[in-house]
CSV table of C-alpha atoms in Angstrom, one decimal:
chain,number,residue,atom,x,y,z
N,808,UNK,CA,-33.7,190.5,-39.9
N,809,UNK,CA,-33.6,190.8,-43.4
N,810,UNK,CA,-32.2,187.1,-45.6
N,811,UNK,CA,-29.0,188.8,-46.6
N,812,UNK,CA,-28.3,184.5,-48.2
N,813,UNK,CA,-26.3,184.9,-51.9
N,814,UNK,CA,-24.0,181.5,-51.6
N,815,UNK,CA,-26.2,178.3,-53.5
N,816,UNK,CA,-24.9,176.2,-50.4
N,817,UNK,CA,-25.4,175.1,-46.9
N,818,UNK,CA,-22.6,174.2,-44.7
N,819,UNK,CA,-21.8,173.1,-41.5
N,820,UNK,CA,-18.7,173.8,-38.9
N,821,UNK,CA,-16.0,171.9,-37.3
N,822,UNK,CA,-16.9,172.0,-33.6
N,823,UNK,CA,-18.7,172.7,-31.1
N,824,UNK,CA,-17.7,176.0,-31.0
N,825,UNK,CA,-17.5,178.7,-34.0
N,826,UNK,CA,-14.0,179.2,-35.4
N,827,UNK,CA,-13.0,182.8,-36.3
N,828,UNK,CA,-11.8,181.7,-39.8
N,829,UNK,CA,-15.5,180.1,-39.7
N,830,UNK,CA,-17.2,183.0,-38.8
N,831,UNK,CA,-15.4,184.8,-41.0
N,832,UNK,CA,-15.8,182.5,-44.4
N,833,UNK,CA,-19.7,182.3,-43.4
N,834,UNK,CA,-19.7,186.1,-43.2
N,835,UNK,CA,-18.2,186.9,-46.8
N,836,UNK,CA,-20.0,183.7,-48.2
N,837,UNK,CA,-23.6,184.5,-47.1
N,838,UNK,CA,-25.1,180.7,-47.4
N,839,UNK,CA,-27.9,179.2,-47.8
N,840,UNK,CA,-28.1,177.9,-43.7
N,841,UNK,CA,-26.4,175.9,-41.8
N,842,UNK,CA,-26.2,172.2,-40.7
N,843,UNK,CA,-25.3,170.9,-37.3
N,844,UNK,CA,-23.6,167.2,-36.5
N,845,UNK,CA,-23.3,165.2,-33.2
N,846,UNK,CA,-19.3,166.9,-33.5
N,847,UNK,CA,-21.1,170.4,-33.0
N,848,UNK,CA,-23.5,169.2,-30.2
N,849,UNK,CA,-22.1,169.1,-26.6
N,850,UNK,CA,-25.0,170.0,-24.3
N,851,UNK,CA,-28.1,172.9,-24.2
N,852,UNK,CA,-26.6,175.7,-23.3
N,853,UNK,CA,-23.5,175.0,-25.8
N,854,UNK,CA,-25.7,174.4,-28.5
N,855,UNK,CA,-27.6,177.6,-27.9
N,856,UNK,CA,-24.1,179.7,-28.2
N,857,UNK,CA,-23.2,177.8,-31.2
N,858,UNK,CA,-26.6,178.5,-32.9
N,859,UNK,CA,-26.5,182.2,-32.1
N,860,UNK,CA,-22.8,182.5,-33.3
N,861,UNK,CA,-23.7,181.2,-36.6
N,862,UNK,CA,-26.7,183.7,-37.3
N,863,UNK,CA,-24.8,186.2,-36.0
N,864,UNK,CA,-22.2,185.7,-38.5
N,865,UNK,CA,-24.5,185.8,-41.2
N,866,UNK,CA,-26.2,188.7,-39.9
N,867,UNK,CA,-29.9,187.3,-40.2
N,868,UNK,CA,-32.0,184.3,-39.0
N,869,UNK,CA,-30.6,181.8,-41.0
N,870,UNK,CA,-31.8,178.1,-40.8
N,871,UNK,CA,-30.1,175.1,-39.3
N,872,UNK,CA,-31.0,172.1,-40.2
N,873,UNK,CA,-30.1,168.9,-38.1
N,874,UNK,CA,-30.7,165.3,-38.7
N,875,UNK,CA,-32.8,163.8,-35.7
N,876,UNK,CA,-34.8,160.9,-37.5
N,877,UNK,CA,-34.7,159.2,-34.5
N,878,UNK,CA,-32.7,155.5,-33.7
N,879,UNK,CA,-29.5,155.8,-35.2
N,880,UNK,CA,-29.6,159.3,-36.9
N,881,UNK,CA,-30.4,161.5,-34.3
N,882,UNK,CA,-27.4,164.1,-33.4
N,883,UNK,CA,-29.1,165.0,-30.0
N,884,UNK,CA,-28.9,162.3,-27.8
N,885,UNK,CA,-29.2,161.5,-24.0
N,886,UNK,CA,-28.1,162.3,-21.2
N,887,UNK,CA,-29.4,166.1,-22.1
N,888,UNK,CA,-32.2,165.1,-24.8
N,889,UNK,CA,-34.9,161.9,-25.6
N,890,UNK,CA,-33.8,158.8,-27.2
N,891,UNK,CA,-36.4,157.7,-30.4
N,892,UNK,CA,-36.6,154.2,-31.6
N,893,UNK,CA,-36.1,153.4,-35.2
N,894,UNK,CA,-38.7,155.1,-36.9
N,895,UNK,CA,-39.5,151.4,-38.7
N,896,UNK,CA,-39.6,149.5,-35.5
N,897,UNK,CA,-42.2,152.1,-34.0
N,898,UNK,CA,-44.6,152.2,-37.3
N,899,UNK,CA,-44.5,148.0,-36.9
N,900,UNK,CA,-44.9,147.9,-33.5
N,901,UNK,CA,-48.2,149.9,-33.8
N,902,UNK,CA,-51.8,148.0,-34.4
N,903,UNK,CA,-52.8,150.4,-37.5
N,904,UNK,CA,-51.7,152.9,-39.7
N,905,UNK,CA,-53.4,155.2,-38.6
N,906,UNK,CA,-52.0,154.5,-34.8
N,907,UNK,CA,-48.4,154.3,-36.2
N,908,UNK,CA,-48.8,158.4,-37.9
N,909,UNK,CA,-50.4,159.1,-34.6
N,910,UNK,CA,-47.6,158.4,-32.5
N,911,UNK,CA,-45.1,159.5,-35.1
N,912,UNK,CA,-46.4,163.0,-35.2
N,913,UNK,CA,-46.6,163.6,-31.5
N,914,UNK,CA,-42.9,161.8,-31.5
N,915,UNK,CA,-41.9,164.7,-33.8
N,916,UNK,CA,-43.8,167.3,-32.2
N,917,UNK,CA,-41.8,166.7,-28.8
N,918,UNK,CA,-38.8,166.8,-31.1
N,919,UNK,CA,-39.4,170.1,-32.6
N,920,UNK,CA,-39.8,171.2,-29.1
N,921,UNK,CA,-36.2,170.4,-28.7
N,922,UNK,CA,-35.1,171.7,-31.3
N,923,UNK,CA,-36.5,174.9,-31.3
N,924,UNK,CA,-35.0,175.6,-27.4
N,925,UNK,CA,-31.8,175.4,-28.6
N,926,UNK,CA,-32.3,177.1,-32.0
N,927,UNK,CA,-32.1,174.7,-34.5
N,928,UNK,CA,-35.4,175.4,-36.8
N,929,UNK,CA,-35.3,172.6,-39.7
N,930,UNK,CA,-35.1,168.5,-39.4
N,931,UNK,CA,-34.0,166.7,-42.0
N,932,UNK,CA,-37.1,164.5,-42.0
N,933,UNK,CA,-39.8,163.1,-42.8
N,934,UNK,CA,-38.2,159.9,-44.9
N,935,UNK,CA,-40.3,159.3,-47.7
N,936,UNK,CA,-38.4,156.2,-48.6
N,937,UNK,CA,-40.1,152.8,-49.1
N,938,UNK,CA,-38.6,150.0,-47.0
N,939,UNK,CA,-38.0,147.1,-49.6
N,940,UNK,CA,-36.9,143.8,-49.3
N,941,UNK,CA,-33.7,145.1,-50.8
N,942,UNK,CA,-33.4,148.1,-48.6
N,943,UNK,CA,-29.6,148.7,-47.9
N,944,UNK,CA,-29.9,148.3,-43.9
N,945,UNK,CA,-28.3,152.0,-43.5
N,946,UNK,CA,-32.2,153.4,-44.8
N,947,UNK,CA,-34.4,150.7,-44.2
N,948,UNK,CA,-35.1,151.0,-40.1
N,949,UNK,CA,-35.4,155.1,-40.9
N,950,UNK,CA,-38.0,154.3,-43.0
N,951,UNK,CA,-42.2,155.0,-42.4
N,952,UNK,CA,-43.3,151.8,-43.6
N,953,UNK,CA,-43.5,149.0,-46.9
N,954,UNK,CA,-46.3,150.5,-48.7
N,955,UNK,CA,-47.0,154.0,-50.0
N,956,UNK,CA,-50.0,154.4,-48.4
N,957,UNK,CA,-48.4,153.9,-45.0
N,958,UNK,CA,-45.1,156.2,-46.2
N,959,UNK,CA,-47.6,158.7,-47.0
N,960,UNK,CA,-49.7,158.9,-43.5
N,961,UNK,CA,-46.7,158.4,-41.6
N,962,UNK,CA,-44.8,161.1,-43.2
N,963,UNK,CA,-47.3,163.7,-43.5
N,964,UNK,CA,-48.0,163.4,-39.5
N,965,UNK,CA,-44.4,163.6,-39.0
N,966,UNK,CA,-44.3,166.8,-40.9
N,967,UNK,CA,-47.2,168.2,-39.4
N,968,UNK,CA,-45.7,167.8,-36.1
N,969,UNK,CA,-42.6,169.2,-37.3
N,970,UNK,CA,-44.5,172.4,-38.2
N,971,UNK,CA,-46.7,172.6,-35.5
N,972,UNK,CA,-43.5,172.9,-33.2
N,973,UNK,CA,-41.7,175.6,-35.5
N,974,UNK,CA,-39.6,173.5,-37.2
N,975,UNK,CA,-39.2,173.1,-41.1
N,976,UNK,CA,-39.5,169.5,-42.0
N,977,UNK,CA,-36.5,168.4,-45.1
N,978,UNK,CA,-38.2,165.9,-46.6
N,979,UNK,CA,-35.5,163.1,-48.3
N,980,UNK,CA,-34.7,161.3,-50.3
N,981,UNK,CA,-36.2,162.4,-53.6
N,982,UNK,CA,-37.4,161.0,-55.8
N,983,UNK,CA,-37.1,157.4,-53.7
N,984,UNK,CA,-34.1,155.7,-52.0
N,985,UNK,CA,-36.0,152.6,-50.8
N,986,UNK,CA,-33.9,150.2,-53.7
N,987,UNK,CA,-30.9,151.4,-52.6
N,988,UNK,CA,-28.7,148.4,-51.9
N,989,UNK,CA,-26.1,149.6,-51.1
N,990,UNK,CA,-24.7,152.5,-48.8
N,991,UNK,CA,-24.9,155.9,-50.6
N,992,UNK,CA,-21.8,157.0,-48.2
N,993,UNK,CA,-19.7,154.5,-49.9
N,994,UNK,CA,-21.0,153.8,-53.1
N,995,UNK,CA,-23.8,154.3,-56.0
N,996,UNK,CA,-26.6,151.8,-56.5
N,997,UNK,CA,-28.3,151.7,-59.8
N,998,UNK,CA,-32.2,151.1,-59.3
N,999,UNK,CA,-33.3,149.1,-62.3
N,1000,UNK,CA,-37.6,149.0,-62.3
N,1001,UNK,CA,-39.5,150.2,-64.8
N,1002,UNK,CA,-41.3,153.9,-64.9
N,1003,UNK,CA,-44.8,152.4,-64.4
N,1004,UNK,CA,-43.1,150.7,-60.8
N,1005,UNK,CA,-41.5,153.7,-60.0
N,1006,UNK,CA,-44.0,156.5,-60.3
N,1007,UNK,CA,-47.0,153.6,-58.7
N,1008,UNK,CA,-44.6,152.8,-55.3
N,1009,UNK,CA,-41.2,154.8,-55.1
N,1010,UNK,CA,-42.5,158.0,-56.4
N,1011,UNK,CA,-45.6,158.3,-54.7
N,1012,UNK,CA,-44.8,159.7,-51.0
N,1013,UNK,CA,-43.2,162.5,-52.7
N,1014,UNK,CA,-46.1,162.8,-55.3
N,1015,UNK,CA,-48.5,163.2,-52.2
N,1016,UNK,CA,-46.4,165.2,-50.5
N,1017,UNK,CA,-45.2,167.8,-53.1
N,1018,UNK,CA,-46.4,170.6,-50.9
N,1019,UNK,CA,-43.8,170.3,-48.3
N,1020,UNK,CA,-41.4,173.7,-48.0
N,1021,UNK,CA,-37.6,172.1,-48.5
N,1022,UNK,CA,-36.5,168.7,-49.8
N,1023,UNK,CA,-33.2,166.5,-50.1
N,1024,UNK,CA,-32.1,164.9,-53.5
N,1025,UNK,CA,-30.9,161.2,-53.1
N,1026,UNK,CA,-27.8,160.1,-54.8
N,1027,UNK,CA,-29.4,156.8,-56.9
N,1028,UNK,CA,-28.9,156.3,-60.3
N,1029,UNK,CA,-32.3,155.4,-62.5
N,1030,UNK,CA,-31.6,153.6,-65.4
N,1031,UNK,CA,-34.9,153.9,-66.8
N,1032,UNK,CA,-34.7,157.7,-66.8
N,1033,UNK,CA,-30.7,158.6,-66.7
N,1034,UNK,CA,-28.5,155.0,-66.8
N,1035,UNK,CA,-25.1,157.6,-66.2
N,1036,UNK,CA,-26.1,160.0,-63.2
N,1037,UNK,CA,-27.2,160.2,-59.8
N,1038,UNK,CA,-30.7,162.0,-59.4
N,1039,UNK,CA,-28.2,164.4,-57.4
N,1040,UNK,CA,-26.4,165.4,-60.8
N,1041,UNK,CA,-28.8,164.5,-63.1
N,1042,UNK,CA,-31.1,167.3,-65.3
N,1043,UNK,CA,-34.1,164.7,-65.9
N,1044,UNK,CA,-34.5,163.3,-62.6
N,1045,UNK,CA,-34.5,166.9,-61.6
N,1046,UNK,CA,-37.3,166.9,-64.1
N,1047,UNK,CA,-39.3,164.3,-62.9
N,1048,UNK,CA,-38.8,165.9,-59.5
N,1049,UNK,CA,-40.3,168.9,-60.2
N,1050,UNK,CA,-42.8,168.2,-63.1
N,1051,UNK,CA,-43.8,164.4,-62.4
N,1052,UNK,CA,-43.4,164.6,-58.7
N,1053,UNK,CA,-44.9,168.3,-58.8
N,1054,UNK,CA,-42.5,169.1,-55.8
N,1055,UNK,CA,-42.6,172.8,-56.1
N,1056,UNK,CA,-39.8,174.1,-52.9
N,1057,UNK,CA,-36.3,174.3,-52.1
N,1058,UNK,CA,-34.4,171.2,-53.2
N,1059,UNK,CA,-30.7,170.6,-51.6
N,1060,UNK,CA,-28.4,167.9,-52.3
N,1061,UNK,CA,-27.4,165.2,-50.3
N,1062,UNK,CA,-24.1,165.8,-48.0
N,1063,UNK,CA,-21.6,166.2,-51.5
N,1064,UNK,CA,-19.3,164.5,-49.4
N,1065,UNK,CA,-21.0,161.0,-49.4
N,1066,UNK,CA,-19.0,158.6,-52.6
N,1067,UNK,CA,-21.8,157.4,-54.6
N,1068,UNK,CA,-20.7,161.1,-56.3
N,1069,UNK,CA,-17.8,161.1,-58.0
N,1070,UNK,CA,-14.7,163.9,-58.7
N,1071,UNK,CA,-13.6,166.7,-56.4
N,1072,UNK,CA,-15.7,168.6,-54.0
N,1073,UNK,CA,-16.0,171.7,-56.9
N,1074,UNK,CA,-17.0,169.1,-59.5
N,1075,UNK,CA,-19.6,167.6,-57.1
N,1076,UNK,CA,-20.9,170.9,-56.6
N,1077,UNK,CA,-20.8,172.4,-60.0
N,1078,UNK,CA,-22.8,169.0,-61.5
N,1079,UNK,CA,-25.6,169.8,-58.7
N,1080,UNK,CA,-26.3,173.5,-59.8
N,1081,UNK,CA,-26.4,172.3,-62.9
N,1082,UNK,CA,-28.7,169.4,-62.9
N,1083,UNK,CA,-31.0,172.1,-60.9
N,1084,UNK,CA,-30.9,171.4,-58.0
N,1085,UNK,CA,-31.4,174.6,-55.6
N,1086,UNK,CA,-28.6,173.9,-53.4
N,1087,UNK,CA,-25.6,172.5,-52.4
N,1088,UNK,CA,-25.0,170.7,-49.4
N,1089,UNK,CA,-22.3,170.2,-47.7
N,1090,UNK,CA,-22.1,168.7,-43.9
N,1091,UNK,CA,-18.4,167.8,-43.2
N,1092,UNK,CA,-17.3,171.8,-42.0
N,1093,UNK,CA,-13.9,171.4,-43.7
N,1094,UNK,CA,-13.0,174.6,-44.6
N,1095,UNK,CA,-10.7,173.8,-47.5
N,1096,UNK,CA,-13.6,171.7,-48.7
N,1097,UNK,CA,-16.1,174.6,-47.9
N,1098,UNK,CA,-13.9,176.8,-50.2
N,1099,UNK,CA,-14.0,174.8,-53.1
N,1100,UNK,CA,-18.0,174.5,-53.2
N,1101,UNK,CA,-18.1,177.8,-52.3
N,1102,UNK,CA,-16.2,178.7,-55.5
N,1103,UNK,CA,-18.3,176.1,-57.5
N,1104,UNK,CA,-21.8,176.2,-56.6
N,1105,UNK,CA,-22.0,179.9,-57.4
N,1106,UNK,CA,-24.6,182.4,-56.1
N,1107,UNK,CA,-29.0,181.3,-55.1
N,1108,UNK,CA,-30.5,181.7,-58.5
N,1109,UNK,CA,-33.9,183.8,-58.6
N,1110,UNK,CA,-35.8,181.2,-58.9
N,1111,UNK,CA,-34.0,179.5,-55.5
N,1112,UNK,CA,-34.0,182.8,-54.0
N,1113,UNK,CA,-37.8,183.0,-54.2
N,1114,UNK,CA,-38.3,179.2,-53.1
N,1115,UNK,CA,-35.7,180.0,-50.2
N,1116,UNK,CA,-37.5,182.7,-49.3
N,1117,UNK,CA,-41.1,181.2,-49.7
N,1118,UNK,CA,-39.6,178.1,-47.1
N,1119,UNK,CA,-38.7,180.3,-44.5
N,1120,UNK,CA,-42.1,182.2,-44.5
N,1121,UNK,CA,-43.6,178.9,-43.6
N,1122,UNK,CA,-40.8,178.8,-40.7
N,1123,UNK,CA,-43.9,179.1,-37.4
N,1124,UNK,CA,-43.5,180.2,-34.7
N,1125,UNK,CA,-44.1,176.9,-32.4
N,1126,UNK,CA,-47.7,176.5,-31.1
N,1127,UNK,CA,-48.3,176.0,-27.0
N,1128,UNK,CA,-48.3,173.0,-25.8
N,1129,UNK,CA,-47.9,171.0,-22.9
N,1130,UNK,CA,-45.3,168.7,-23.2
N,1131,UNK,CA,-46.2,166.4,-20.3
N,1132,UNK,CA,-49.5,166.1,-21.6
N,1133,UNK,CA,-48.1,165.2,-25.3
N,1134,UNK,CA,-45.6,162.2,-23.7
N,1135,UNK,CA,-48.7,160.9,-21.6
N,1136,UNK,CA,-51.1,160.7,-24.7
N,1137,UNK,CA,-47.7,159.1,-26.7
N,1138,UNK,CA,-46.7,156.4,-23.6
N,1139,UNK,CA,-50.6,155.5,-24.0
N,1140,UNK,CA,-50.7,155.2,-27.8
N,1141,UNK,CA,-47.6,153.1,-27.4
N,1142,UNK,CA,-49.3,150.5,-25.0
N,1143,UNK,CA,-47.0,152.2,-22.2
N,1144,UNK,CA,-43.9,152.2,-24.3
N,1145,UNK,CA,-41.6,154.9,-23.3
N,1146,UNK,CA,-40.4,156.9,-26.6
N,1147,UNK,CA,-42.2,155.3,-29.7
């Protein structure tokens, strides 16, 4: 089907089921995609209605996007679907790097195997966050590793498995969330190093991996680039995204509804677009809420239209593979270990 997408936003819904005032909304609206929640997830066969209903509104294969990091952000969870360690605890627990990306990427291939049976085509992942000794502990278990080059292998393997599965990796949190102390969701930390420490450690996973289709703005203040707004609402962190970063794809927000941002849901919104950022993300699948950044963040610019539309071609259709075989050579990288 042909991307009929106008709305500069991606959205998710209430339940587990679609609404008709949903359906309808996302009809007229035409977003960006969707996003699904552990609210919206009740078991395979729901999840596979719930996905169709959504497209169907739309009228074309529209991407959902779901965060399942593994540990304690994964929205699919037992009884019907694997249980993940911390992403951290697995990279330690391995004897090298190069072990640690290993077992991350066959980790992620088995999820996008998941993922794709119920129709869910994008994970919010990799992280490309640094895990610092100041690392709020809401981010720093998520994270890949302590050093860019361990971010970087981890991270690429993870999107690679992603891929190979038929699933668009988000990567997040750009341009660096690893000196957030505090939690985002409640409040905005201001990161205080120098350019030079920035662009050598925090900036560097997202440097290397600038080719990745779709990425996630974090909602940080850097005082030595913009000492008043979050990279989410902030015109020269976008900057540095794109030219000093060289990240090149689709760039969403953060969920809006998170209160490091300030002002209404509109304002929120509006700030984003204009900071250029591609779109607007919004998870909570209120639908007065949904209204106002609906009215706010306007209609895909060209130039998101085109990277919208350059992310989805990359959208594969998953490889073979044999998943028993994939969970044998992952239990024996993981010294017996059950799931990373």
């Amino acid at each position: 089907m042909e991307m009929t997408a106008r709305l500069a936003a991606i959205f998710g819904c209430s339940g587990a089921q679609l609404l008709a005032e949903e359906r309808d909304f996302f009809r007229d609206a035409q977003p960006a995609g969707f996003i699904l929640f552990a609210r919206n997830v009740e078991d395979p066969a729901q999840l596979v209605r719930l996905t169709s209903d959504l497209r169907e509104a739309v009228g074309w294969e529209a991407p959902i996007l779901v965060d399942q990091e593994g540990g304690r952000v994964q929205r699919l969870r037992a009884p019907h679907w694997r249980e993940w360690a911390p992403p951290l605890d697995t990279v330690l627990a391995a004897p090298d790097m190069g072990t640690a990306a290993r077992i991350m990427g066959l980790r992620m291939r088995i999820v996008a195997r998941e993922l794709r049976a119920v129709g869910i085509d994008a994970d919010c992942a990799p992280l490309g966050d640094l895990a610092l000794d100041e690392t709020h502990p809401f981010l720093r278990n998520r994270c890949y590793g302590t050093s860019a080059d361990q971010v970087i292998a981890v991270a690429r393997a993870v999107a690679e498995g992603l891929l190979a599965g038929g699933v668009l990796p988000v990567m997040k949190h750009l341009p660096g969330h690893g000196r957030s102390y505090t939690d985002t969701h409640h409040a905005v930390p201001t990161v205080m190093a120098d350019r030079a420490t920035l662009a050598a450690e925090d900036f560097a996973p997202f440097r290397a991996l600038n080719d990745l289709p779709m990425a996630m703005t974090g909602h940080l203040v850097f005082a030595a680039y913009d000492a008043e707004r979050p990279a989410t609402q902030s015109p020269e962190m976008i900057r540095v995204i794109r030219e000093e970063l060289g990240f090149a794809g689709l760039l969403m927000t953060d969920d809006l509804n998170m209160q490091a941002l300030t002002g209404n849901l509109a304002e929120r919104a509006a700030l984003a677009i204009a900071a250029g950022c591609d779109i607007a993300l919004h998870c909570k699948g209120d639908m007065i809420e949904m209204q106002q950044v609906a009215s706010a963040c306007g209609d895909l610019t060209v130039a998101a239209t085109a990277r919208l539309r350059a992310a989805l071609a990359r959208r594969p259709e998953p490889d073979t593979v044999d998943i028993a075989a994939l969970e044998a050579d992952l239990a024996a990288l993981s010294r017996g270990g059950a799931h990373g």
